[in-house]
Amino acid sequence: GENVGLHLPTLSVQEGDNSIINCAYSNSASDYFIWYKQESGKGPQFIIDIRSNMDKRQGQRVTVLLNKTVKHLSLQIAATQPGDSAVYFCAEKSNNAGNMLTFGGGTRLMVKP
Amino acid sequence: GAGVSQSPSNKVTEKGKDVELRCDPISGHTALYWYRQSLGQGLEFLIYFQGNSAPDKSGLPSDRFSAERTGGSVSTLTIQRTQQEDSAVYLCASSLVLLAGGDTGELFFGEGSRLTVL
């Protein structure tokens, strides 16, 4: 079936560097995407979202890029900090899959001091 | 409360026993979701509720799983005759609006209930 997946299960970056976390999706009907951050022992926390009619959206230190041509989503974190260490999930919603979010497998971001 | 509250935070049970997991959503949130997260894995959708509409149960893995939401607020996820493969963290989330047609809907997650079936 259609699913959302991630390229890299683990990403290790130096503190202060920029991080890029990637996500591929296969459902062309997906119209809404969200990035969540999950710290150990906690529930996922919303970071940023983007609609399919946009290709870029910026937040505080984070940017989400959407490339519908290749069905690719990325999360960029500027000046990565130790507190950014967590598992990051992308999630999608599509009109032909009900009204639930479908989550990818997650990427673990490790920030080295 | 200020956030989504789940209980118990940890539950250890023996194979074959029934368990109930509780979720208190954020006050005023009309949509409520249950997800399951196995160790080191992503989130698996189980069920969601929206107002008084019939719940979407399409994600429930077997008929041993059921959920109800009383009075449009608190929800209980029940797993009957638990199996070892049911061991996971069960996450509840609520949102102010249903993710429908172009509407956005940030999901607020609880801390989860960790279930261990021996």
mmCIF file of C-alpha atoms in Angstrom:
data_model
loop_
_atom_site.group_PDB
_atom_site.id
_atom_site.type_symbol
_atom_site.label_atom_id
_atom_site.label_comp_id
_atom_site.label_asym_id
_atom_site.label_seq_id
_atom_site.Cartn_x
_atom_site.Cartn_y
_atom_site.Cartn_z
ATOM 1 C CA GLY A 1 0.000 0.000 0.000
ATOM 2 C CA GLU A 2 1.015 3.618 -0.127
ATOM 3 C CA ASN A 3 3.207 4.746 2.734
ATOM 4 C CA VAL A 4 5.444 7.401 4.067
ATOM 5 C CA GLY A 5 9.067 6.492 4.644
ATOM 6 C CA LEU A 6 12.412 7.992 5.535
ATOM 7 C CA HIS A 7 15.804 7.719 3.834
ATOM 8 C CA LEU A 8 18.068 7.750 6.897
ATOM 9 C CA PRO A 9 17.275 6.061 10.198
ATOM 10 C CA THR A 10 20.036 7.913 12.087
ATOM 11 C CA LEU A 11 21.635 11.292 11.491
ATOM 12 C CA SER A 12 24.588 12.536 13.516
ATOM 13 C CA VAL A 13 25.555 16.207 13.309
ATOM 14 C CA GLN A 14 27.913 18.556 15.079
ATOM 15 C CA GLU A 15 26.412 21.179 17.346
ATOM 16 C CA GLY A 16 25.986 24.393 15.403
ATOM 17 C CA ASP A 17 25.761 22.721 12.022
ATOM 18 C CA ASN A 18 22.592 22.581 9.969
ATOM 19 C CA SER A 19 20.599 19.343 9.852
ATOM 20 C CA ILE A 20 18.509 18.004 7.016
ATOM 21 C CA ILE A 21 16.070 15.176 7.608
ATOM 22 C CA ASN A 22 14.433 13.636 4.568
ATOM 23 C CA CYS A 23 11.150 11.877 3.965
ATOM 24 C CA ALA A 24 9.723 10.211 0.884
ATOM 25 C CA TYR A 25 6.048 9.632 0.339
ATOM 26 C CA SER A 26 4.286 7.670 -2.359
ATOM 27 C CA ASN A 27 0.683 8.862 -2.184
ATOM 28 C CA SER A 28 0.264 11.591 -4.779
ATOM 29 C CA ALA A 29 -3.089 12.480 -3.203
ATOM 30 C CA SER A 30 -1.444 13.628 0.017
ATOM 31 C CA ASP A 31 -2.305 17.258 0.600
ATOM 32 C CA TYR A 32 -0.960 18.013 4.049
ATOM 33 C CA PHE A 33 2.276 17.161 5.793
ATOM 34 C CA ILE A 34 3.542 17.582 9.326
ATOM 35 C CA TRP A 35 6.876 17.103 11.040
ATOM 36 C CA TYR A 36 6.880 15.864 14.618
ATOM 37 C CA LYS A 37 9.700 15.636 17.131
ATOM 38 C CA GLN A 38 9.710 12.902 19.746
ATOM 39 C CA GLU A 39 12.084 12.988 22.672
ATOM 40 C CA SER A 40 12.792 9.866 24.648
ATOM 41 C CA GLY A 41 9.848 8.805 26.790
ATOM 42 C CA LYS A 42 7.583 11.533 25.499
ATOM 43 C CA GLY A 43 4.811 11.851 22.965
ATOM 44 C CA PRO A 44 5.459 13.427 19.558
ATOM 45 C CA GLN A 45 5.459 17.200 19.471
ATOM 46 C CA PHE A 46 4.379 19.295 16.495
ATOM 47 C CA ILE A 47 7.179 21.186 14.768
ATOM 48 C CA ILE A 48 5.870 22.543 11.501
ATOM 49 C CA ASP A 49 3.338 21.733 8.798
ATOM 50 C CA ILE A 50 2.907 22.463 5.129
ATOM 51 C CA ARG A 51 0.065 22.198 2.656
ATOM 52 C CA SER A 52 0.539 20.706 -0.780
ATOM 53 C CA ASN A 53 -0.049 24.070 -2.447
ATOM 54 C CA MET A 54 3.217 25.314 -0.928
ATOM 55 C CA ASP A 55 6.799 24.243 -1.515
ATOM 56 C CA LYS A 56 8.444 25.916 1.452
ATOM 57 C CA ARG A 57 7.523 27.058 4.901
ATOM 58 C CA GLN A 58 9.727 28.517 7.592
ATOM 59 C CA GLY A 59 9.483 28.502 11.333
ATOM 60 C CA GLN A 60 11.871 29.332 14.093
ATOM 61 C CA ARG A 61 15.170 27.666 13.062
ATOM 62 C CA VAL A 62 13.226 25.129 11.011
ATOM 63 C CA THR A 63 12.249 25.024 7.369
ATOM 64 C CA VAL A 64 10.131 22.422 5.622
ATOM 65 C CA LEU A 65 10.546 21.890 1.900
ATOM 66 C CA LEU A 66 8.067 19.992 -0.229
ATOM 67 C CA ASN A 67 8.856 18.688 -3.693
ATOM 68 C CA LYS A 68 5.686 17.209 -5.106
ATOM 69 C CA THR A 69 7.355 16.243 -8.363
ATOM 70 C CA VAL A 70 9.507 13.636 -6.655
ATOM 71 C CA LYS A 71 7.255 13.225 -3.609
ATOM 72 C CA HIS A 72 9.913 14.348 -1.198
ATOM 73 C CA LEU A 73 9.701 16.252 2.056
ATOM 74 C CA SER A 74 12.571 17.582 4.111
ATOM 75 C CA LEU A 75 13.063 19.272 7.448
ATOM 76 C CA GLN A 76 15.972 21.633 7.822
ATOM 77 C CA ILE A 77 17.144 22.654 11.273
ATOM 78 C CA ALA A 78 19.506 25.602 11.432
ATOM 79 C CA ALA A 79 22.292 25.796 14.000
ATOM 80 C CA THR A 80 21.454 22.423 15.510
ATOM 81 C CA GLN A 81 21.513 22.322 19.290
ATOM 82 C CA PRO A 82 21.820 19.427 21.763
ATOM 83 C CA GLY A 83 18.143 19.920 22.594
ATOM 84 C CA ASP A 84 17.294 19.020 19.023
ATOM 85 C CA SER A 85 18.390 15.444 19.640
ATOM 86 C CA ALA A 86 15.277 13.349 19.172
ATOM 87 C CA VAL A 87 13.438 11.160 16.680
ATOM 88 C CA TYR A 88 11.758 13.089 13.902
ATOM 89 C CA PHE A 89 8.688 11.805 12.097
ATOM 90 C CA CYS A 90 7.049 13.057 8.966
ATOM 91 C CA ALA A 91 3.344 12.467 8.606
ATOM 92 C CA GLU A 92 0.914 12.887 5.762
ATOM 93 C CA LYS A 93 -2.774 13.254 5.254
ATOM 94 C CA SER A 94 -4.509 12.443 2.027
ATOM 95 C CA ASN A 95 -8.100 12.809 1.004
ATOM 96 C CA ASN A 96 -8.279 9.227 -0.188
ATOM 97 C CA ALA A 97 -7.088 7.750 3.098
ATOM 98 C CA GLY A 98 -9.633 9.040 5.508
ATOM 99 C CA ASN A 99 -8.826 11.771 7.946
ATOM 100 C CA MET A 100 -5.968 10.251 9.860
ATOM 101 C CA LEU A 101 -2.297 11.101 9.715
ATOM 102 C CA THR A 102 0.000 8.387 8.374
ATOM 103 C CA PHE A 103 3.421 8.485 9.987
ATOM 104 C CA GLY A 104 6.773 7.492 8.582
ATOM 105 C CA GLY A 105 9.283 5.317 10.404
ATOM 106 C CA GLY A 106 11.270 8.136 11.987
ATOM 107 C CA THR A 107 14.849 9.431 11.867
ATOM 108 C CA ARG A 108 16.971 9.710 14.975
ATOM 109 C CA LEU A 109 18.954 12.946 15.137
ATOM 110 C CA MET A 110 22.018 12.890 17.364
ATOM 111 C CA VAL A 111 23.784 16.171 18.057
ATOM 112 C CA LYS A 112 27.438 15.949 19.029
ATOM 113 C CA PRO A 113 28.758 18.671 21.337
ATOM 114 C CA GLY B 1 -5.646 19.910 32.250
ATOM 115 C CA ALA B 2 -3.314 21.756 29.965
ATOM 116 C CA GLY B 3 -2.389 18.774 27.839
ATOM 117 C CA VAL B 4 -3.485 15.298 26.840
ATOM 118 C CA SER B 5 -3.347 13.010 29.831
ATOM 119 C CA GLN B 6 -2.957 9.252 29.596
ATOM 120 C CA SER B 7 -3.096 6.561 32.240
ATOM 121 C CA PRO B 8 -1.554 4.334 33.298
ATOM 122 C CA SER B 9 1.868 5.471 32.142
ATOM 123 C CA ASN B 10 3.136 1.912 32.488
ATOM 124 C CA LYS B 11 1.225 -1.361 32.546
ATOM 125 C CA VAL B 12 2.656 -4.835 32.880
ATOM 126 C CA THR B 13 0.219 -7.664 32.378
ATOM 127 C CA GLU B 14 0.175 -11.365 31.767
ATOM 128 C CA LYS B 15 -0.705 -12.877 28.442
ATOM 129 C CA GLY B 16 -4.430 -13.461 28.164
ATOM 130 C CA LYS B 17 -5.482 -10.702 30.525
ATOM 131 C CA ASP B 18 -7.569 -7.690 29.481
ATOM 132 C CA VAL B 19 -6.244 -4.142 29.809
ATOM 133 C CA GLU B 20 -7.814 -0.698 29.656
ATOM 134 C CA LEU B 21 -5.941 2.426 28.719
ATOM 135 C CA ARG B 22 -7.402 5.843 29.368
ATOM 136 C CA CYS B 23 -7.039 9.149 27.551
ATOM 137 C CA ASP B 24 -8.172 12.591 28.696
ATOM 138 C CA PRO B 25 -7.964 14.924 25.701
ATOM 139 C CA ILE B 26 -7.467 18.653 25.834
ATOM 140 C CA SER B 27 -10.713 20.326 26.820
ATOM 141 C CA GLY B 28 -12.682 21.444 23.801
ATOM 142 C CA HIS B 29 -10.845 19.262 21.317
ATOM 143 C CA THR B 30 -13.364 17.496 19.162
ATOM 144 C CA ALA B 31 -11.110 14.914 17.523
ATOM 145 C CA LEU B 32 -9.335 12.134 19.407
ATOM 146 C CA TYR B 33 -6.861 9.623 17.999
ATOM 147 C CA TRP B 34 -5.191 6.458 19.218
ATOM 148 C CA TYR B 35 -1.837 5.359 17.799
ATOM 149 C CA ARG B 36 0.458 2.484 18.686
ATOM 150 C CA GLN B 37 4.228 2.714 18.659
ATOM 151 C CA SER B 38 6.351 -0.393 18.909
ATOM 152 C CA LEU B 39 9.934 -0.081 20.132
ATOM 153 C CA GLY B 40 11.996 1.948 17.699
ATOM 154 C CA GLN B 41 9.171 2.104 15.199
ATOM 155 C CA GLY B 42 6.845 4.710 13.785
ATOM 156 C CA LEU B 43 3.283 5.407 14.787
ATOM 157 C CA GLU B 44 0.573 3.000 13.715
ATOM 158 C CA PHE B 45 -2.905 4.483 13.467
ATOM 159 C CA LEU B 46 -5.565 2.591 15.418
ATOM 160 C CA ILE B 47 -8.780 4.593 15.657
ATOM 161 C CA TYR B 48 -10.128 8.103 15.769
ATOM 162 C CA PHE B 49 -13.229 9.830 17.048
ATOM 163 C CA GLN B 50 -14.804 13.064 15.881
ATOM 164 C CA GLY B 51 -17.692 14.498 17.821
ATOM 165 C CA ASN B 52 -20.760 12.270 17.664
ATOM 166 C CA SER B 53 -19.806 10.664 14.359
ATOM 167 C CA ALA B 54 -19.129 6.962 14.112
ATOM 168 C CA PRO B 55 -15.451 6.328 14.871
ATOM 169 C CA ASP B 56 -13.005 5.311 12.168
ATOM 170 C CA LYS B 57 -11.856 1.891 13.364
ATOM 171 C CA SER B 58 -9.925 1.021 10.227
ATOM 172 C CA GLY B 59 -6.594 0.779 12.034
ATOM 173 C CA LEU B 60 -7.575 -1.644 14.790
ATOM 174 C CA PRO B 61 -5.400 -4.766 14.269
ATOM 175 C CA SER B 62 -7.911 -7.328 15.507
ATOM 176 C CA ASP B 63 -11.289 -7.703 17.175
ATOM 177 C CA ARG B 64 -9.500 -7.929 20.514
ATOM 178 C CA PHE B 65 -9.071 -4.164 20.287
ATOM 179 C CA SER B 66 -11.901 -1.749 20.944
ATOM 180 C CA ALA B 67 -12.265 1.837 22.009
ATOM 181 C CA GLU B 68 -14.985 4.123 23.178
ATOM 182 C CA ARG B 69 -15.301 7.795 23.873
ATOM 183 C CA THR B 70 -17.871 8.793 26.432
ATOM 184 C CA GLY B 71 -19.530 12.176 26.341
ATOM 185 C CA GLY B 72 -17.231 13.338 23.583
ATOM 186 C CA SER B 73 -14.329 13.609 25.996
ATOM 187 C CA VAL B 74 -12.531 10.769 27.787
ATOM 188 C CA SER B 75 -11.621 7.717 25.727
ATOM 189 C CA THR B 76 -10.782 4.181 26.770
ATOM 190 C CA LEU B 77 -8.838 1.728 24.625
ATOM 191 C CA THR B 78 -9.488 -1.878 25.634
ATOM 192 C CA ILE B 79 -7.346 -4.826 24.612
ATOM 193 C CA GLN B 80 -8.836 -8.212 25.401
ATOM 194 C CA ARG B 81 -6.853 -11.413 25.850
ATOM 195 C CA THR B 82 -3.554 -9.580 25.457
ATOM 196 C CA GLN B 83 -0.752 -11.153 23.449
ATOM 197 C CA GLN B 84 2.965 -10.481 23.626
ATOM 198 C CA GLU B 85 2.860 -8.715 20.268
ATOM 199 C CA ASP B 86 0.530 -6.152 21.828
ATOM 200 C CA SER B 87 3.486 -4.806 23.811
ATOM 201 C CA ALA B 88 4.011 -1.210 22.701
ATOM 202 C CA VAL B 89 3.454 2.385 23.682
ATOM 203 C CA TYR B 90 -0.119 3.451 23.071
ATOM 204 C CA LEU B 91 -0.358 7.134 22.245
ATOM 205 C CA CYS B 92 -3.464 9.261 22.367
ATOM 206 C CA ALA B 93 -3.778 12.593 20.589
ATOM 207 C CA SER B 94 -6.455 15.216 20.271
ATOM 208 C CA SER B 95 -7.016 18.095 17.914
ATOM 209 C CA LEU B 96 -9.265 21.073 17.747
ATOM 210 C CA VAL B 97 -10.441 20.409 14.231
ATOM 211 C CA LEU B 98 -10.775 17.308 12.148
ATOM 212 C CA LEU B 99 -8.227 16.961 9.363
ATOM 213 C CA ALA B 100 -10.750 17.270 6.609
ATOM 214 C CA GLY B 101 -10.656 18.876 3.146
ATOM 215 C CA GLY B 102 -7.963 21.487 3.424
ATOM 216 C CA ASP B 103 -8.255 22.057 7.142
ATOM 217 C CA THR B 104 -5.147 21.791 9.184
ATOM 218 C CA GLY B 105 -5.216 20.128 12.544
ATOM 219 C CA GLU B 106 -2.240 19.963 14.816
ATOM 220 C CA LEU B 107 -2.386 16.827 16.922
ATOM 221 C CA PHE B 108 -1.422 17.183 20.555
ATOM 222 C CA PHE B 109 -0.072 13.934 21.907
ATOM 223 C CA GLY B 110 -0.041 12.558 25.409
ATOM 224 C CA GLU B 111 3.004 10.905 26.940
ATOM 225 C CA GLY B 112 1.661 7.466 26.097
ATOM 226 C CA SER B 113 0.886 4.287 28.006
ATOM 227 C CA ARG B 114 3.634 1.696 27.841
ATOM 228 C CA LEU B 115 2.139 -1.794 27.773
ATOM 229 C CA THR B 116 4.249 -4.854 28.433
ATOM 230 C CA VAL B 117 2.675 -8.259 28.008
ATOM 231 C CA LEU B 118 4.631 -11.047 29.655
#
